[in-house]
PDB file of C-alpha atoms and ligand atoms in Angstrom:
ATOM      1  CA  UNK E 143       0.000   0.000   0.000  1.00 40.00           C
ATOM      2  CA  UNK E 144       1.403   3.416  -0.961  1.00 48.00           C
ATOM      3  CA  UNK E 145       0.984   5.656   2.108  1.00 58.00           C
ATOM      4  CA  UNK E 146      -2.069   5.966   4.320  1.00 79.00           C
ATOM      5  CA  UNK E 147      -5.383   7.534   3.365  1.00 86.00           C
ATOM      6  CA  UNK E 148      -4.682  11.026   4.691  1.00 82.00           C
ATOM      7  CA  UNK E 149      -1.222  11.262   3.105  1.00 86.00           C
ATOM      8  CA  UNK E 150      -2.743  10.073  -0.168  1.00 90.00           C
ATOM      9  CA  UNK E 151      -5.332  12.843   0.021  1.00 90.00           C
ATOM     10  CA  UNK E 152      -2.656  15.461   0.773  1.00 88.00           C
ATOM     11  CA  UNK E 153      -0.615  14.260  -2.189  1.00 87.00           C
ATOM     12  CA  UNK E 154      -3.464  14.701  -4.661  1.00 89.00           C
ATOM     13  CA  UNK E 155      -4.480  18.004  -3.162  1.00 86.00           C
ATOM     14  CA  UNK E 156      -1.137  19.707  -2.884  1.00 78.00           C
ATOM     15  CA  UNK E 157       1.077  18.375  -5.621  1.00 72.00           C
ATOM     16  CA  UNK E 158      -0.866  16.951  -8.466  1.00 81.00           C
ATOM     17  CA  UNK E 159      -3.079  19.624 -10.039  1.00 80.00           C
ATOM     18  CA  UNK E 160      -0.333  21.638 -11.747  1.00 77.00           C
ATOM     19  CA  UNK E 161       1.416  18.489 -12.990  1.00 79.00           C
ATOM     20  CA  UNK E 162      -1.709  16.939 -14.559  1.00 78.00           C
ATOM     21  CA  UNK E 163      -2.711  20.258 -16.165  1.00 78.00           C
ATOM     22  CA  UNK E 164       0.637  20.412 -17.936  1.00 79.00           C
ATOM     23  CA  UNK E 165       0.379  16.760 -19.035  1.00 82.00           C
ATOM     24  CA  UNK E 166      -3.121  17.278 -20.454  1.00 79.00           C
ATOM     25  CA  UNK E 167      -2.112  20.532 -22.202  1.00 78.00           C
ATOM     26  CA  UNK E 168       0.713  18.803 -24.070  1.00 77.00           C
ATOM     27  CA  UNK E 169      -1.322  15.593 -24.685  1.00 74.00           C
ATOM     28  CA  UNK E 170      -1.414  14.292 -28.228  1.00 67.00           C
ATOM     29  CA  UNK E 171      -0.574  11.371 -30.400  1.00 58.00           C
ATOM     30  CA  UNK E 172       3.160  10.897 -30.696  1.00 64.00           C
ATOM     31  CA  UNK E 173       6.181  12.731 -29.422  1.00 71.00           C
ATOM     32  CA  UNK E 174       7.629  12.786 -25.973  1.00 76.00           C
ATOM     33  CA  UNK E 175       6.711  14.806 -22.933  1.00 71.00           C
ATOM     34  CA  UNK E 176       8.444  17.995 -21.937  1.00 74.00           C
ATOM     35  CA  UNK E 177       7.070  17.558 -18.390  1.00 68.00           C
ATOM     36  CA  UNK E 178       8.850  14.219 -17.888  1.00 72.00           C
ATOM     37  CA  UNK E 179      11.735  14.132 -20.351  1.00 71.00           C
ATOM     38  CA  UNK E 180      11.636  11.085 -22.632  1.00 71.00           C
ATOM     39  CA  UNK E 181       8.235   9.835 -21.425  1.00 71.00           C
ATOM     40  CA  UNK E 182       5.537   9.347 -24.093  1.00 74.00           C
ATOM     41  CA  UNK E 183       2.823  12.024 -23.966  1.00 69.00           C
ATOM     42  CA  UNK E 184      -0.428  11.160 -22.234  1.00 74.00           C
ATOM     43  CA  UNK E 185      -3.633  10.487 -24.189  1.00 72.00           C
ATOM     44  CA  UNK E 186      -5.770  13.365 -25.404  1.00 80.00           C
ATOM     45  CA  UNK E 187      -9.576  13.492 -25.378  1.00 87.00           C
ATOM     46  CA  UNK E 188      -9.892  12.007 -28.882  1.00 89.00           C
ATOM     47  CA  UNK E 189      -8.890   8.583 -27.525  1.00 93.00           C
ATOM     48  CA  UNK E 190     -11.826   8.660 -25.120  1.00 96.00           C
ATOM     49  CA  UNK E 191     -14.153   9.909 -27.876  1.00 95.00           C
ATOM     50  CA  UNK E 192     -13.269   6.822 -29.916  1.00 95.00           C
ATOM     51  CA  UNK E 193     -14.120   4.462 -27.052  1.00 97.00           C
ATOM     52  CA  UNK E 194     -17.444   6.217 -26.376  1.00 98.00           C
ATOM     53  CA  UNK E 195     -18.244   6.163 -30.119  1.00 97.00           C
ATOM     54  CA  UNK E 196     -17.736   2.390 -30.232  1.00 97.00           C
ATOM     55  CA  UNK E 197     -19.612   1.623 -26.994  1.00 98.00           C
ATOM     56  CA  UNK E 198     -21.992   4.533 -26.383  1.00 98.00           C
ATOM     57  CA  UNK E 199     -23.150   5.469 -22.919  1.00 98.00           C
ATOM     58  CA  UNK E 200     -26.677   4.633 -21.746  1.00 98.00           C
ATOM     59  CA  UNK E 201     -29.025   7.618 -21.891  1.00 98.00           C
ATOM     60  CA  UNK E 202     -29.389   9.549 -18.631  1.00 98.00           C
ATOM     61  CA  UNK E 203     -26.677  10.275 -16.067  1.00 98.00           C
ATOM     62  CA  UNK E 204     -22.936   9.772 -15.672  1.00 98.00           C
ATOM     63  CA  UNK E 205     -20.737   9.926 -12.588  1.00 98.00           C
ATOM     64  CA  UNK E 206     -17.131  10.933 -13.365  1.00 98.00           C
ATOM     65  CA  UNK E 207     -14.942   9.529 -10.551  1.00 98.00           C
ATOM     66  CA  UNK E 208     -11.651  11.433 -10.297  1.00 98.00           C
ATOM     67  CA  UNK E 209     -13.091  14.181 -12.491  1.00 98.00           C
ATOM     68  CA  UNK E 210     -10.243  16.641 -11.754  1.00 96.00           C
ATOM     69  CA  UNK E 211     -11.286  20.086 -13.045  1.00 95.00           C
ATOM     70  CA  UNK E 212     -14.009  18.571 -15.227  1.00 97.00           C
ATOM     71  CA  UNK E 213     -11.737  17.844 -18.156  1.00 94.00           C
ATOM     72  CA  UNK E 214     -14.203  15.312 -19.628  1.00 97.00           C
ATOM     73  CA  UNK E 215     -17.401  17.228 -18.860  1.00 98.00           C
ATOM     74  CA  UNK E 216     -17.638  18.772 -22.389  1.00 97.00           C
ATOM     75  CA  UNK E 217     -17.531  15.261 -23.831  1.00 97.00           C
ATOM     76  CA  UNK E 218     -20.312  14.028 -21.534  1.00 98.00           C
ATOM     77  CA  UNK E 219     -22.443  17.111 -22.139  1.00 98.00           C
ATOM     78  CA  UNK E 220     -22.087  16.600 -25.905  1.00 97.00           C
ATOM     79  CA  UNK E 221     -23.480  13.084 -25.383  1.00 97.00           C
ATOM     80  CA  UNK E 222     -26.581  14.592 -23.738  1.00 98.00           C
ATOM     81  CA  UNK E 223     -25.788  13.264 -20.237  1.00 98.00           C
ATOM     82  CA  UNK E 224     -26.492  14.731 -16.809  1.00 98.00           C
ATOM     83  CA  UNK E 225     -23.068  14.862 -15.185  1.00 98.00           C
ATOM     84  CA  UNK E 226     -21.887  14.464 -11.579  1.00 98.00           C
ATOM     85  CA  UNK E 227     -18.224  14.655 -10.652  1.00 98.00           C
ATOM     86  CA  UNK E 228     -16.231  13.613  -7.592  1.00 98.00           C
ATOM     87  CA  UNK E 229     -12.543  13.868  -6.859  1.00 97.00           C
ATOM     88  CA  UNK E 230     -10.406  13.196  -3.798  1.00 96.00           C
ATOM     89  CA  UNK E 231      -8.627  16.538  -4.259  1.00 95.00           C
ATOM     90  CA  UNK E 232     -10.095  19.705  -2.746  1.00 94.00           C
ATOM     91  CA  UNK E 233      -8.122  21.900  -5.140  1.00 93.00           C
ATOM     92  CA  UNK E 234      -9.282  19.969  -8.218  1.00 94.00           C
ATOM     93  CA  UNK E 235     -12.897  20.224  -7.030  1.00 96.00           C
ATOM     94  CA  UNK E 236     -12.494  23.958  -6.339  1.00 95.00           C
ATOM     95  CA  UNK E 237     -11.433  24.402  -9.984  1.00 94.00           C
ATOM     96  CA  UNK E 238     -14.283  22.224 -11.228  1.00 96.00           C
ATOM     97  CA  UNK E 239     -16.758  24.277  -9.179  1.00 97.00           C
ATOM     98  CA  UNK E 240     -15.394  27.537 -10.610  1.00 96.00           C
ATOM     99  CA  UNK E 241     -15.764  26.235 -14.152  1.00 96.00           C
ATOM    100  CA  UNK E 242     -18.959  24.207 -13.968  1.00 97.00           C
ATOM    101  CA  UNK E 243     -21.184  25.005 -10.993  1.00 95.00           C
ATOM    102  CA  UNK E 244     -23.533  27.187 -13.110  1.00 97.00           C
ATOM    103  CA  UNK E 245     -23.865  24.656 -15.909  1.00 98.00           C
ATOM    104  CA  UNK E 246     -27.380  23.185 -16.083  1.00 98.00           C
ATOM    105  CA  UNK E 247     -26.105  19.763 -17.202  1.00 98.00           C
ATOM    106  CA  UNK E 248     -23.680  19.463 -14.284  1.00 98.00           C
ATOM    107  CA  UNK E 249     -25.795  18.311 -11.363  1.00 98.00           C
ATOM    108  CA  UNK E 250     -23.223  17.966  -8.573  1.00 98.00           C
ATOM    109  CA  UNK E 251     -19.503  18.337  -7.979  1.00 98.00           C
ATOM    110  CA  UNK E 252     -18.022  17.210  -4.680  1.00 98.00           C
ATOM    111  CA  UNK E 253     -14.949  16.027  -2.843  1.00 97.00           C
ATOM    112  CA  UNK E 254     -15.236  12.289  -2.394  1.00 97.00           C
ATOM    113  CA  UNK E 255     -13.176   9.126  -2.730  1.00 97.00           C
ATOM    114  CA  UNK E 256     -13.818   6.320  -5.195  1.00 98.00           C
ATOM    115  CA  UNK E 257     -13.840   3.826  -2.320  1.00 98.00           C
ATOM    116  CA  UNK E 258     -16.727   5.581  -0.566  1.00 98.00           C
ATOM    117  CA  UNK E 259     -19.166   7.347  -2.876  1.00 98.00           C
ATOM    118  CA  UNK E 260     -21.913   9.598  -1.470  1.00 98.00           C
ATOM    119  CA  UNK E 261     -24.701   8.235  -3.671  1.00 98.00           C
ATOM    120  CA  UNK E 262     -27.481   5.698  -3.269  1.00 98.00           C
ATOM    121  CA  UNK E 263     -27.298   2.225  -4.746  1.00 98.00           C
ATOM    122  CA  UNK E 264     -28.175   1.961  -8.452  1.00 98.00           C
ATOM    123  CA  UNK E 265     -28.235   5.748  -8.945  1.00 98.00           C
ATOM    124  CA  UNK E 266     -26.345   6.301 -12.225  1.00 98.00           C
ATOM    125  CA  UNK E 267     -26.813   5.081 -15.780  1.00 98.00           C
ATOM    126  CA  UNK E 268     -23.050   5.317 -16.370  1.00 99.00           C
ATOM    127  CA  UNK E 269     -19.891   5.621 -14.300  1.00 99.00           C
ATOM    128  CA  UNK E 270     -16.490   6.612 -15.708  1.00 98.00           C
ATOM    129  CA  UNK E 271     -13.178   6.249 -13.887  1.00 98.00           C
ATOM    130  CA  UNK E 272     -10.510   7.329 -16.360  1.00 98.00           C
ATOM    131  CA  UNK E 273      -6.814   7.460 -15.438  1.00 97.00           C
ATOM    132  CA  UNK E 274      -7.814   7.037 -11.774  1.00 98.00           C
ATOM    133  CA  UNK E 275      -8.545   3.362 -10.952  1.00 98.00           C
ATOM    134  CA  UNK E 276      -4.812   2.569 -10.796  1.00 98.00           C
ATOM    135  CA  UNK E 277      -4.569   5.082  -7.911  1.00 97.00           C
ATOM    136  CA  UNK E 278      -7.335   3.475  -5.847  1.00 98.00           C
ATOM    137  CA  UNK E 279      -7.693   0.555  -3.471  1.00 97.00           C
ATOM    138  CA  UNK E 280      -9.170  -1.446  -6.283  1.00 98.00           C
ATOM    139  CA  UNK E 281     -11.115  -4.151  -4.418  1.00 98.00           C
ATOM    140  CA  UNK E 282     -13.077  -1.485  -2.552  1.00 98.00           C
ATOM    141  CA  UNK E 283     -13.342   0.979  -5.430  1.00 98.00           C
ATOM    142  CA  UNK E 284     -14.724  -1.562  -7.890  1.00 98.00           C
ATOM    143  CA  UNK E 285     -17.449  -2.555  -5.428  1.00 98.00           C
ATOM    144  CA  UNK E 286     -18.410   1.108  -4.954  1.00 98.00           C
ATOM    145  CA  UNK E 287     -18.389   1.931  -8.678  1.00 98.00           C
ATOM    146  CA  UNK E 288     -20.709  -1.003  -9.340  1.00 98.00           C
ATOM    147  CA  UNK E 289     -22.888  -0.253  -6.308  1.00 98.00           C
ATOM    148  CA  UNK E 290     -23.847   3.239  -7.528  1.00 98.00           C
ATOM    149  CA  UNK E 291     -24.457   1.993 -11.089  1.00 98.00           C
ATOM    150  CA  UNK E 292     -27.894   0.768 -12.212  1.00 98.00           C
ATOM    151  CA  UNK E 293     -28.130  -2.858 -13.367  1.00 98.00           C
ATOM    152  CA  UNK E 294     -27.502  -2.732 -17.115  1.00 98.00           C
ATOM    153  CA  UNK E 295     -25.513   0.511 -16.700  1.00 98.00           C
ATOM    154  CA  UNK E 296     -22.050   1.026 -18.187  1.00 98.00           C
ATOM    155  CA  UNK E 297     -18.756   1.365 -16.325  1.00 98.00           C
ATOM    156  CA  UNK E 298     -15.862   2.869 -18.320  1.00 98.00           C
ATOM    157  CA  UNK E 299     -12.633   1.980 -16.534  1.00 98.00           C
ATOM    158  CA  UNK E 300      -8.921   2.285 -17.305  1.00 98.00           C
ATOM    159  CA  UNK E 301      -5.983   0.864 -15.372  1.00 98.00           C
ATOM    160  CA  UNK E 302      -2.455  -0.509 -15.493  1.00 98.00           C
ATOM    161  CA  UNK E 303      -1.584  -4.177 -15.960  1.00 98.00           C
ATOM    162  CA  UNK E 304       0.654  -5.936 -13.443  1.00 97.00           C
ATOM    163  CA  UNK E 305       2.709  -7.728 -16.075  1.00 96.00           C
ATOM    164  CA  UNK E 306       4.066  -5.437 -18.787  1.00 98.00           C
ATOM    165  CA  UNK E 307       6.908  -5.943 -21.252  1.00 97.00           C
ATOM    166  CA  UNK E 308      10.216  -6.165 -19.468  1.00 95.00           C
ATOM    167  CA  UNK E 309      11.902  -3.958 -22.097  1.00 96.00           C
ATOM    168  CA  UNK E 310       9.228  -1.224 -21.722  1.00 96.00           C
ATOM    169  CA  UNK E 311      11.669   1.206 -20.152  1.00 95.00           C
ATOM    170  CA  UNK E 312       9.292   4.222 -20.001  1.00 94.00           C
ATOM    171  CA  UNK E 313       6.806   2.028 -18.082  1.00 96.00           C
ATOM    172  CA  UNK E 314       9.432   0.808 -15.642  1.00 96.00           C
ATOM    173  CA  UNK E 315      10.836   4.331 -15.194  1.00 95.00           C
ATOM    174  CA  UNK E 316       7.313   5.654 -14.577  1.00 94.00           C
ATOM    175  CA  UNK E 317       6.612   2.958 -11.983  1.00 97.00           C
ATOM    176  CA  UNK E 318       9.850   3.639 -10.137  1.00 95.00           C
ATOM    177  CA  UNK E 319       9.385   7.426 -10.402  1.00 93.00           C
ATOM    178  CA  UNK E 320       5.814   7.209  -9.090  1.00 93.00           C
ATOM    179  CA  UNK E 321       6.897   5.201  -6.065  1.00 93.00           C
ATOM    180  CA  UNK E 322       9.707   7.666  -5.363  1.00 91.00           C
ATOM    181  CA  UNK E 323       7.306  10.616  -5.227  1.00 88.00           C
ATOM    182  CA  UNK E 324       4.643   8.700  -3.244  1.00 88.00           C
ATOM    183  CA  UNK E 325       2.159   8.613  -6.117  1.00 90.00           C
ATOM    184  CA  UNK E 326      -0.471   5.924  -5.368  1.00 93.00           C
ATOM    185  CA  UNK E 327      -0.059   3.410  -8.176  1.00 95.00           C
ATOM    186  CA  UNK E 328      -1.548  -0.083  -8.270  1.00 98.00           C
ATOM    187  CA  UNK E 329      -1.165  -2.691 -10.968  1.00 98.00           C
ATOM    188  CA  UNK E 330      -4.186  -4.865 -11.763  1.00 98.00           C
ATOM    189  CA  UNK E 331      -4.114  -8.583 -12.340  1.00 98.00           C
ATOM    190  CA  UNK E 332      -6.634  -8.273 -15.164  1.00 98.00           C
ATOM    191  CA  UNK E 333      -7.209 -12.016 -15.440  1.00 98.00           C
ATOM    192  CA  UNK E 334      -8.479 -11.934 -11.824  1.00 98.00           C
ATOM    193  CA  UNK E 335     -10.519  -8.818 -12.570  1.00 98.00           C
ATOM    194  CA  UNK E 336     -12.163 -10.451 -15.589  1.00 98.00           C
ATOM    195  CA  UNK E 337     -12.842 -13.687 -13.706  1.00 98.00           C
ATOM    196  CA  UNK E 338     -14.387 -11.917 -10.691  1.00 98.00           C
ATOM    197  CA  UNK E 339     -16.539  -9.678 -12.919  1.00 98.00           C
ATOM    198  CA  UNK E 340     -17.828 -12.764 -14.754  1.00 98.00           C
ATOM    199  CA  UNK E 341     -18.419 -14.673 -11.481  1.00 98.00           C
ATOM    200  CA  UNK E 342     -20.465 -11.725 -10.214  1.00 98.00           C
ATOM    201  CA  UNK E 343     -22.627 -11.606 -13.349  1.00 98.00           C
ATOM    202  CA  UNK E 344     -21.149  -8.552 -15.122  1.00 98.00           C
ATOM    203  CA  UNK E 345     -20.369  -8.479 -18.820  1.00 98.00           C
ATOM    204  CA  UNK E 346     -17.372  -6.926 -20.539  1.00 98.00           C
ATOM    205  CA  UNK E 347     -18.745  -5.107 -23.584  1.00 98.00           C
ATOM    206  CA  UNK E 348     -15.417  -3.843 -24.949  1.00 98.00           C
ATOM    207  CA  UNK E 349     -11.744  -4.411 -24.106  1.00 98.00           C
ATOM    208  CA  UNK E 350      -8.662  -2.493 -25.173  1.00 98.00           C
ATOM    209  CA  UNK E 351      -5.197  -3.661 -24.170  1.00 98.00           C
ATOM    210  CA  UNK E 352      -2.396  -1.183 -24.829  1.00 98.00           C
ATOM    211  CA  UNK E 353       0.856  -3.149 -25.012  1.00 98.00           C
ATOM    212  CA  UNK E 354       3.359  -0.430 -24.064  1.00 97.00           C
ATOM    213  CA  UNK E 355       3.448   2.917 -22.270  1.00 95.00           C
ATOM    214  CA  UNK E 356       2.424   5.481 -24.889  1.00 92.00           C
ATOM    215  CA  UNK E 357       0.156   3.078 -26.813  1.00 95.00           C
ATOM    216  CA  UNK E 358      -2.944   4.457 -25.096  1.00 94.00           C
ATOM    217  CA  UNK E 359      -2.140   7.922 -26.496  1.00 90.00           C
ATOM    218  CA  UNK E 360      -1.707   6.551 -30.026  1.00 90.00           C
ATOM    219  CA  UNK E 361      -4.696   4.187 -29.547  1.00 94.00           C
ATOM    220  CA  UNK E 362      -2.591   1.171 -30.454  1.00 95.00           C
ATOM    221  CA  UNK E 363      -4.391  -1.790 -28.896  1.00 97.00           C
ATOM    222  CA  UNK E 364      -5.455  -5.405 -29.124  1.00 98.00           C
ATOM    223  CA  UNK E 365      -8.844  -6.644 -27.992  1.00 98.00           C
ATOM    224  CA  UNK E 366      -7.880 -10.061 -26.658  1.00 97.00           C
ATOM    225  CA  UNK E 367      -5.869  -9.953 -23.423  1.00 96.00           C
ATOM    226  CA  UNK E 368      -2.213 -10.540 -24.327  1.00 97.00           C
ATOM    227  CA  UNK E 369       0.174 -12.056 -21.802  1.00 96.00           C
ATOM    228  CA  UNK E 370       1.902  -8.714 -21.228  1.00 98.00           C
ATOM    229  CA  UNK E 371       0.501  -5.188 -21.567  1.00 98.00           C
ATOM    230  CA  UNK E 372       0.877  -1.857 -19.783  1.00 98.00           C
ATOM    231  CA  UNK E 373      -2.608  -0.319 -19.787  1.00 98.00           C
ATOM    232  CA  UNK E 374      -6.175  -1.463 -20.326  1.00 98.00           C
ATOM    233  CA  UNK E 375      -9.586   0.081 -20.912  1.00 98.00           C
ATOM    234  CA  UNK E 376     -12.702  -1.976 -20.185  1.00 98.00           C
ATOM    235  CA  UNK E 377     -16.343  -1.137 -20.757  1.00 98.00           C
ATOM    236  CA  UNK E 378     -18.371  -3.206 -18.319  1.00 98.00           C
ATOM    237  CA  UNK E 379     -22.125  -3.712 -18.201  1.00 98.00           C
ATOM    238  CA  UNK E 380     -23.398  -4.199 -14.688  1.00 98.00           C
ATOM    239  CA  UNK E 381     -25.286  -7.420 -13.912  1.00 98.00           C
ATOM    240  CA  UNK E 382     -28.137  -7.704 -11.409  1.00 97.00           C
ATOM    241  CA  UNK E 383     -25.998  -7.212  -8.267  1.00 96.00           C
ATOM    242  CA  UNK E 384     -22.560  -5.938  -7.201  1.00 98.00           C
ATOM    243  CA  UNK E 385     -20.538  -8.878  -5.815  1.00 97.00           C
ATOM    244  CA  UNK E 386     -17.258  -8.763  -3.893  1.00 97.00           C
ATOM    245  CA  UNK E 387     -13.701  -8.308  -5.153  1.00 98.00           C
ATOM    246  CA  UNK E 388     -10.378  -9.424  -3.742  1.00 98.00           C
ATOM    247  CA  UNK E 389      -6.648  -9.444  -4.554  1.00 98.00           C
ATOM    248  CA  UNK E 390      -7.128  -7.413  -7.719  1.00 98.00           C
ATOM    249  CA  UNK E 391      -3.985  -5.296  -7.544  1.00 98.00           C
ATOM    250  CA  UNK E 392      -0.538  -4.792  -6.030  1.00 97.00           C
ATOM    251  CA  UNK E 393       1.583  -1.695  -5.438  1.00 96.00           C
ATOM    252  CA  UNK E 394       4.495  -3.217  -7.379  1.00 97.00           C
ATOM    253  CA  UNK E 395       4.066  -4.709 -10.828  1.00 98.00           C
ATOM    254  CA  UNK E 396       5.174  -8.262 -11.481  1.00 97.00           C
ATOM    255  CA  UNK E 397       7.508  -6.859 -14.149  1.00 97.00           C
ATOM    256  CA  UNK E 398       9.222  -4.614 -11.591  1.00 96.00           C
ATOM    257  CA  UNK E 399       9.496  -7.458  -9.066  1.00 96.00           C
ATOM    258  CA  UNK E 400      10.979  -9.828 -11.681  1.00 94.00           C
ATOM    259  CA  UNK E 401      13.475  -7.190 -12.737  1.00 90.00           C
ATOM    260  CA  UNK E 402      14.455  -6.416  -9.131  1.00 84.00           C
ATOM    261  CA  UNK E 403      14.854 -10.163  -8.452  1.00 83.00           C
ATOM    262  CA  UNK E 404      17.029 -10.751 -11.531  1.00 83.00           C
ATOM    263  CA  UNK E 405      19.187  -7.727 -10.560  1.00 71.00           C
ATOM    264  CA  UNK E 406      19.713  -9.299  -7.149  1.00 60.00           C
ATOM    265  CA  UNK E 407      20.833 -12.672  -8.604  1.00 57.00           C
TER     266      UNK E 407
HETATM  267  C1  LIG Q 237      -4.503  11.327 -13.646  1.00 76.85           C
HETATM  268  S1  LIG Q 237      -5.773  12.352 -12.996  1.00 76.85           S
HETATM  269  C2  LIG Q 237      -7.105  11.967 -14.102  1.00 76.85           C
HETATM  270  C3  LIG Q 237      -8.167  13.028 -14.117  1.00 76.85           C
HETATM  271  C4  LIG Q 237      -9.264  12.857 -15.186  1.00 76.85           C
HETATM  272  N1  LIG Q 237     -10.084  11.683 -14.954  1.00 76.85           N
HETATM  273  C5  LIG Q 237      -8.622  12.802 -16.549  1.00 76.85           C
HETATM  274  O1  LIG Q 237      -8.694  11.770 -17.221  1.00 76.85           O
HETATM  275  O2  LIG Q 237      -8.035  13.807 -16.936  1.00 76.85           O
HETATM  276  C6  LIG Q 237      -6.233  11.455 -11.518  1.00 76.85           C
HETATM  277  C7  LIG Q 237      -7.347  12.154 -10.738  1.00 76.85           C
HETATM  278  O3  LIG Q 237      -7.913  11.216  -9.820  1.00 76.85           O
HETATM  279  C8  LIG Q 237      -8.075  11.829  -8.551  1.00 76.85           C
HETATM  280  N2  LIG Q 237      -8.043  10.716  -7.567  1.00 76.85           N
HETATM  281  C9  LIG Q 237      -6.978   9.991  -7.174  1.00 76.85           C
HETATM  282  N3  LIG Q 237      -7.336   9.048  -6.293  1.00 76.85           N
HETATM  283  C10 LIG Q 237      -8.676   9.161  -6.140  1.00 76.85           C
HETATM  284  C11 LIG Q 237      -9.623   8.455  -5.336  1.00 76.85           C
HETATM  285  N4  LIG Q 237      -9.258   7.457  -4.538  1.00 76.85           N
HETATM  286  N5  LIG Q 237     -10.911   8.840  -5.405  1.00 76.85           N
HETATM  287  C12 LIG Q 237     -11.297   9.881  -6.203  1.00 76.85           C
HETATM  288  N6  LIG Q 237     -10.428  10.593  -6.972  1.00 76.85           N
HETATM  289  C13 LIG Q 237      -9.134  10.234  -6.948  1.00 76.85           C
HETATM  290  C14 LIG Q 237      -6.910  12.813  -8.471  1.00 76.85           C
HETATM  291  O4  LIG Q 237      -7.139  13.855  -7.549  1.00 76.85           O
HETATM  292  C15 LIG Q 237      -6.854  13.325  -9.906  1.00 76.85           C
HETATM  293  O5  LIG Q 237      -7.720  14.424 -10.109  1.00 76.85           O
END
């Protein structure tokens, strides 16, 4: 586990807003970041538009978990949705409030954590957790995301795989760098995630596996789960109930652990 819950909250509140703004501003297909030298740029909104075009949202409402300053709200509004946003960071939510509190399509914006959402069961037609799930305690967060979703509703979820290519140096550097700065970062065992979703009666409507760091930004993916990949995007349709989730993720990827072990040999 990376830090306790209050240090995690302080991290997101104090340090992260300026960094993520710069990453989103420079986001595009191709090229390397000037924020982290040599790192591929992060994905821009067009990547998300392509996923939503292929698997459209259900009509009605959408909860954006980890909404930051409401980066994705224009996209959701264009799809005709009523939008609610939550984020762990007070400063992100203050920005979102400044930008969106008068917008008739934005119904609520509040500080809240993915693992404990202030909404009734089966409240939303859609939930999105984009570039956030990897920062959460995933067993708890997944249960909450599914709890607030209506049966038949869609969950749009991205994360990082626990077993990426061992020569994916930007991925390994990012993992090590994140740990150094105390950035909460958990790597999902997606085969367990898929199995537990199926056992609990949920259906995966679309799958994208991005083999290497940077492939999300260029939308280079495969649909069948490969043995090794760095990031994933799943669109999940909720079954009749929520279910329970366990052992989904670890704070160190298997790739990092294997590399550390072989270095020690
Ligand atoms: C990488 S940013 C992504 C923001 C936005 N979803 C996007 O795609 O641009 C991660 C966001 O998740 C928020 N966050 C991190 N952990 C969270 C948690 N446990 N619950 C809710 N929000 C969280 C952070 O404050 C930050 O705004």
